[in-house]
PDB file of C-alpha atoms and ligand atoms in Angstrom:
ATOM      1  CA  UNK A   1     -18.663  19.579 -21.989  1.00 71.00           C
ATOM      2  CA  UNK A   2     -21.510  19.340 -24.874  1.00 79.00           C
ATOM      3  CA  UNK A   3     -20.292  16.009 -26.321  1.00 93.00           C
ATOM      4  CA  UNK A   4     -19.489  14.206 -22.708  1.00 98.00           C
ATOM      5  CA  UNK A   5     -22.085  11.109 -21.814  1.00 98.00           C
ATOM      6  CA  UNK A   6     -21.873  12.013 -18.481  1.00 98.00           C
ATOM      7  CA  UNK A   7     -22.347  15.190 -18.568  1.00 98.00           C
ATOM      8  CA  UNK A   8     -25.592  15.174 -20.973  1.00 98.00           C
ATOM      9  CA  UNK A   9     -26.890  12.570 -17.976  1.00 98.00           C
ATOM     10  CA  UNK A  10     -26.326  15.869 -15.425  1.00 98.00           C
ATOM     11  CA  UNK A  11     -28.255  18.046 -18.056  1.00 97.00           C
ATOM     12  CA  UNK A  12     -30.775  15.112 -18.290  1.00 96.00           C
ATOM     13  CA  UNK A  13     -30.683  14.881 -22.185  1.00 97.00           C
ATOM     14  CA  UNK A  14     -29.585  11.548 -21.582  1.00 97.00           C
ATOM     15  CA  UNK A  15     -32.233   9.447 -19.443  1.00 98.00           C
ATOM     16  CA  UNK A  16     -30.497   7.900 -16.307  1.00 98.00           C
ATOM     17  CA  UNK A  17     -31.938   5.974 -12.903  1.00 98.00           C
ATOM     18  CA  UNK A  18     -30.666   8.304 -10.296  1.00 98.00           C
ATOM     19  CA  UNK A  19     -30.409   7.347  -6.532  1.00 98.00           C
ATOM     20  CA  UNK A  20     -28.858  10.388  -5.042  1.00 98.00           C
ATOM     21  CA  UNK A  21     -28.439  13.845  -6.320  1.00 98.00           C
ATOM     22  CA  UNK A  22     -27.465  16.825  -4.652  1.00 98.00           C
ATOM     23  CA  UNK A  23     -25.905  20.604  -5.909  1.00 98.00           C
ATOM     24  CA  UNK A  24     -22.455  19.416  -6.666  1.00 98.00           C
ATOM     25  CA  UNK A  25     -22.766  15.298  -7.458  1.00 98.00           C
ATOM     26  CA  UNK A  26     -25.163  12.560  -8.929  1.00 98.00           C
ATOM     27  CA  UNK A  27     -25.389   8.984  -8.576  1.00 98.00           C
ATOM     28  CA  UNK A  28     -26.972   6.559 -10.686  1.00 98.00           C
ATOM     29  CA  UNK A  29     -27.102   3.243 -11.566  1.00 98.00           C
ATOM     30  CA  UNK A  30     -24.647   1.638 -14.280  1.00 98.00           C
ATOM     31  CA  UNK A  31     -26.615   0.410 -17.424  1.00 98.00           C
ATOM     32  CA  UNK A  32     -24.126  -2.316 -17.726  1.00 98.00           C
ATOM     33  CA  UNK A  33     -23.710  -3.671 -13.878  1.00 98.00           C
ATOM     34  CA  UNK A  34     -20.711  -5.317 -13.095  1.00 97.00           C
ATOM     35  CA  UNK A  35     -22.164  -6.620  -9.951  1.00 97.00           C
ATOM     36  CA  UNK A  36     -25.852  -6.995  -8.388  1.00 98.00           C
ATOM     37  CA  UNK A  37     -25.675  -2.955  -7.090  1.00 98.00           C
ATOM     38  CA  UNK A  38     -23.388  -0.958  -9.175  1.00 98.00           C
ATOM     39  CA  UNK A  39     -23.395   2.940  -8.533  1.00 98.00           C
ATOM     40  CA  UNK A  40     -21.642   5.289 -10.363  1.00 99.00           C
ATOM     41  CA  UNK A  41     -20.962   8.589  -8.755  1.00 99.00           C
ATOM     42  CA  UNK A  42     -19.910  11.522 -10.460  1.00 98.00           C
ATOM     43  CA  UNK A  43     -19.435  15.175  -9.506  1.00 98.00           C
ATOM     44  CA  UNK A  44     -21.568  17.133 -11.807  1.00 98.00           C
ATOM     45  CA  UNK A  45     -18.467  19.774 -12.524  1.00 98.00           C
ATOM     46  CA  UNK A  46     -16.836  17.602 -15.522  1.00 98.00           C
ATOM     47  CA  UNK A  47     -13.468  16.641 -14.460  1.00 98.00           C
ATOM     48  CA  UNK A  48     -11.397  14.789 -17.067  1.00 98.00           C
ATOM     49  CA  UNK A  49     -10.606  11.583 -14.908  1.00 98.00           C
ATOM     50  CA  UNK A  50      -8.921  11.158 -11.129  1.00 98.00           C
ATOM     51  CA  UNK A  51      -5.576  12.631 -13.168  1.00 98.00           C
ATOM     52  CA  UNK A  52      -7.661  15.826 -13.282  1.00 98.00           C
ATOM     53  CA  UNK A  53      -7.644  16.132  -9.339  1.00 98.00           C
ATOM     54  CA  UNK A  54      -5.983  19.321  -8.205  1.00 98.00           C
ATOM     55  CA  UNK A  55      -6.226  21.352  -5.234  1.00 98.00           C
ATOM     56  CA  UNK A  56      -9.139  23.524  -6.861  1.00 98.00           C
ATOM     57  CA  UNK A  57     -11.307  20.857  -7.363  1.00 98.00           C
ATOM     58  CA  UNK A  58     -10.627  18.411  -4.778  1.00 98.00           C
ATOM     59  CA  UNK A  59     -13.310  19.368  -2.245  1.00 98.00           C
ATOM     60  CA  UNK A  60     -15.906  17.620  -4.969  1.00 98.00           C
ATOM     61  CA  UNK A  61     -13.811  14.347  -4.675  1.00 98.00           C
ATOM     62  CA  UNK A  62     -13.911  14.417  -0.818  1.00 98.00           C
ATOM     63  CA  UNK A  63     -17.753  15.496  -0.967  1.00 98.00           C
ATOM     64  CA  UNK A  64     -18.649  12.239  -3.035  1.00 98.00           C
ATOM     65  CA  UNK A  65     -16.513  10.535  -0.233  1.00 98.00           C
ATOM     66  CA  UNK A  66     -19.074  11.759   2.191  1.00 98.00           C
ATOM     67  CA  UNK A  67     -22.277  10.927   0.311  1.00 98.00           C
ATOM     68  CA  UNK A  68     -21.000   7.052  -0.615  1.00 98.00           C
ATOM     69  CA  UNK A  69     -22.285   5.303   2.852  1.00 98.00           C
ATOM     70  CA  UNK A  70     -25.438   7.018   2.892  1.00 98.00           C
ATOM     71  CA  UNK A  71     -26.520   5.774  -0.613  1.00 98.00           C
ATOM     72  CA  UNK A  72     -24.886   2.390   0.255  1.00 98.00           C
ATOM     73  CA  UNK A  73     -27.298   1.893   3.467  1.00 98.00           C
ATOM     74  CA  UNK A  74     -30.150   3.410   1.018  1.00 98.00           C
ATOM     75  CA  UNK A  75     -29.454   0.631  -0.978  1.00 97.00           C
ATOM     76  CA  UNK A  76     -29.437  -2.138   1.496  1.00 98.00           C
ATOM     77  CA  UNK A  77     -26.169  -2.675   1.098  1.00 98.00           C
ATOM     78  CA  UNK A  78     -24.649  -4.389   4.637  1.00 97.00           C
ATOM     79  CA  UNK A  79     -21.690  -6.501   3.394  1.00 97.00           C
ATOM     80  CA  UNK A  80     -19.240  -3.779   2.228  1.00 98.00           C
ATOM     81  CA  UNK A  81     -18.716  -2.559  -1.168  1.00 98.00           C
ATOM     82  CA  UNK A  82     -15.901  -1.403  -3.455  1.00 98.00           C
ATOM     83  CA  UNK A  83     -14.991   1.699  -5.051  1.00 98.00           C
ATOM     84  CA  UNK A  84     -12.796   2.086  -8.132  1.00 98.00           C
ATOM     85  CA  UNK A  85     -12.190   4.724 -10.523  1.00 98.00           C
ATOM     86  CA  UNK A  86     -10.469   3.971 -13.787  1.00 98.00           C
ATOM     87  CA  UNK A  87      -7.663   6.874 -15.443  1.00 98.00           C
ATOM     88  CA  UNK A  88      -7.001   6.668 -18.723  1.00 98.00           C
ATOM     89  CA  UNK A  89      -6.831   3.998 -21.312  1.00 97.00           C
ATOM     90  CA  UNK A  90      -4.329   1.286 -19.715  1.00 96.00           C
ATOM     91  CA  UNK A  91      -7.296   0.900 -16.753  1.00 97.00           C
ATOM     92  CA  UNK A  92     -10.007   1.052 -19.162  1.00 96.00           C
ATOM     93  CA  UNK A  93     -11.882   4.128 -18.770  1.00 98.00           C
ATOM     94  CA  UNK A  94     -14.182   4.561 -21.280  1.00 98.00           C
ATOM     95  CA  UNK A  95     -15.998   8.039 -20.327  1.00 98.00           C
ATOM     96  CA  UNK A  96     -13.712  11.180 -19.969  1.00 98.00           C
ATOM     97  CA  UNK A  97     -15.784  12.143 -16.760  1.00 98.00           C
ATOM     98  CA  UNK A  98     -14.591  11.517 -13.419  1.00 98.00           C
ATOM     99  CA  UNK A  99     -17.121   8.749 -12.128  1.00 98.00           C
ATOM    100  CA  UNK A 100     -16.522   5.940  -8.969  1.00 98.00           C
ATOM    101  CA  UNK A 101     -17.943   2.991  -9.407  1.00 98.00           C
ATOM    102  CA  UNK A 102     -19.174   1.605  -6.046  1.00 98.00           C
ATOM    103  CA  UNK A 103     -19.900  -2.174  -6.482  1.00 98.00           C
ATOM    104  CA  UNK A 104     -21.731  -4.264  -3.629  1.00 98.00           C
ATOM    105  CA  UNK A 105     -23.656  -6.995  -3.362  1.00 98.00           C
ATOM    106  CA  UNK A 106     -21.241  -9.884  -3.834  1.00 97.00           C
ATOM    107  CA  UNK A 107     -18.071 -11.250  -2.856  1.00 96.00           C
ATOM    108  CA  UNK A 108     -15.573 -10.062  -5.092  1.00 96.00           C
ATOM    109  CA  UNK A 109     -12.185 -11.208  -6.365  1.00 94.00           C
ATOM    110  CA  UNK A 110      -8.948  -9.293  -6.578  1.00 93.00           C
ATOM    111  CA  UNK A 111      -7.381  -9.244  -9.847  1.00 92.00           C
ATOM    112  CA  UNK A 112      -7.116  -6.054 -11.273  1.00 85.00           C
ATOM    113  CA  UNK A 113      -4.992  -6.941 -13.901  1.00 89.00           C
ATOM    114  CA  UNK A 114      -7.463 -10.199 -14.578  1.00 76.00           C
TER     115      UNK A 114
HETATM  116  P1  5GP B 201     -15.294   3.375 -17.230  1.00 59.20           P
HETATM  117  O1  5GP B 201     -15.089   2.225 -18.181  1.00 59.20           O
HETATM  118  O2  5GP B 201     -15.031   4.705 -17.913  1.00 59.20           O
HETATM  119  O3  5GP B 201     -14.567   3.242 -15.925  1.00 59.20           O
HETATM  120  O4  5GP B 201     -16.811   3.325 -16.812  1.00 59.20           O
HETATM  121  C1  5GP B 201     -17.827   3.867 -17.586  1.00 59.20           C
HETATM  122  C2  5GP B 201     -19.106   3.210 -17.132  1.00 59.20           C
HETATM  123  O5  5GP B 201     -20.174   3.975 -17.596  1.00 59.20           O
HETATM  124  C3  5GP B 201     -19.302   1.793 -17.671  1.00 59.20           C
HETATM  125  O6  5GP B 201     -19.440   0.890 -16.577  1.00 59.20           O
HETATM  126  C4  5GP B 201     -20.564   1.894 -18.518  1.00 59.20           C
HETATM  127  O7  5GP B 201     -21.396   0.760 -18.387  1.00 59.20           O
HETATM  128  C5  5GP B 201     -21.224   3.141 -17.969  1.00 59.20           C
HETATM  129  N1  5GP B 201     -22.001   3.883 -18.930  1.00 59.20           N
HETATM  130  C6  5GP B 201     -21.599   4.293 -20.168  1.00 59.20           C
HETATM  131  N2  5GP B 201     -22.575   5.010 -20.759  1.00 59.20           N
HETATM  132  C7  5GP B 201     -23.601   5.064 -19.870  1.00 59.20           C
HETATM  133  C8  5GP B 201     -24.898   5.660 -19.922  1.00 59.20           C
HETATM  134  O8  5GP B 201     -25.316   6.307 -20.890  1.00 59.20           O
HETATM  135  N3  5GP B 201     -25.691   5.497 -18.818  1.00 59.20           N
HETATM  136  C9  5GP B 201     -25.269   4.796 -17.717  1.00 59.20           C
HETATM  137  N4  5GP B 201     -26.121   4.700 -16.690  1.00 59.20           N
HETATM  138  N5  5GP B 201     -24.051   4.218 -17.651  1.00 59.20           N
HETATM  139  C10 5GP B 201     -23.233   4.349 -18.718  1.00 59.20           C
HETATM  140 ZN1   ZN B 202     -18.531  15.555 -18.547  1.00 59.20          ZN
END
């Protein structure tokens, strides 16, 4: 999609620090970071949000499932991390691509709602 943040950062008209990248996904790091490592992942297919999931196009999901410990141990990350993805406006999302964020690096709270 021509006029999607995320996807311009896949084309690489918009500048990004990437820590993984491979033929179907990309992660890079969050330029506002919630916490002292915070990873977004995306799959480089643009896919509205995690409402967007279907049976066609869930083997990209599971794939960025498979690539999240490896870039965690990259990152020196030995305490555990969390993964959330935001749908829609009541959780907040703020880019229409489907992105995890994978936060680490501190002991975190849970209060979603908060
Ligand atoms: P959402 O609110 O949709 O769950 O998360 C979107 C995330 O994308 C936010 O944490 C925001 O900081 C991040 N973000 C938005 N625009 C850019 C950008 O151009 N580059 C990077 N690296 N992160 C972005
Ligand atoms: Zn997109």
């Amino acid at each position: 999609m021509s006029d999607c943040v995320f996807c311009k950062i896949v084309a690489g008209s918009i500048p990004s620090t990437k820590v993984y990248e491979d033929e179907s996904c990309l992660a890079f790091r969050d330029l506002e970071p919630k916490a002292p490592t915070h990873i977004l992942v995306i799959p480089k297919q643009h896919i509205q949000s995690a409402d967007a999931v279907t049976a066609e196009n869930s083997a990209l999901v599971a794939h960025i499932f498979t690539v999240i410990p490896g870039i965690m141990k990259e990152q020196g990350v030995t305490g555990g991390y969390r993964i959330i993805t935001n749908a829609g406006p009541d959780a907040g999302q703020t880019v229409p691509h489907l992105h995890f964020h994978v936060l680490a690096g501190v002991e975190m709270g849970w209060d979603p709602v908060g």
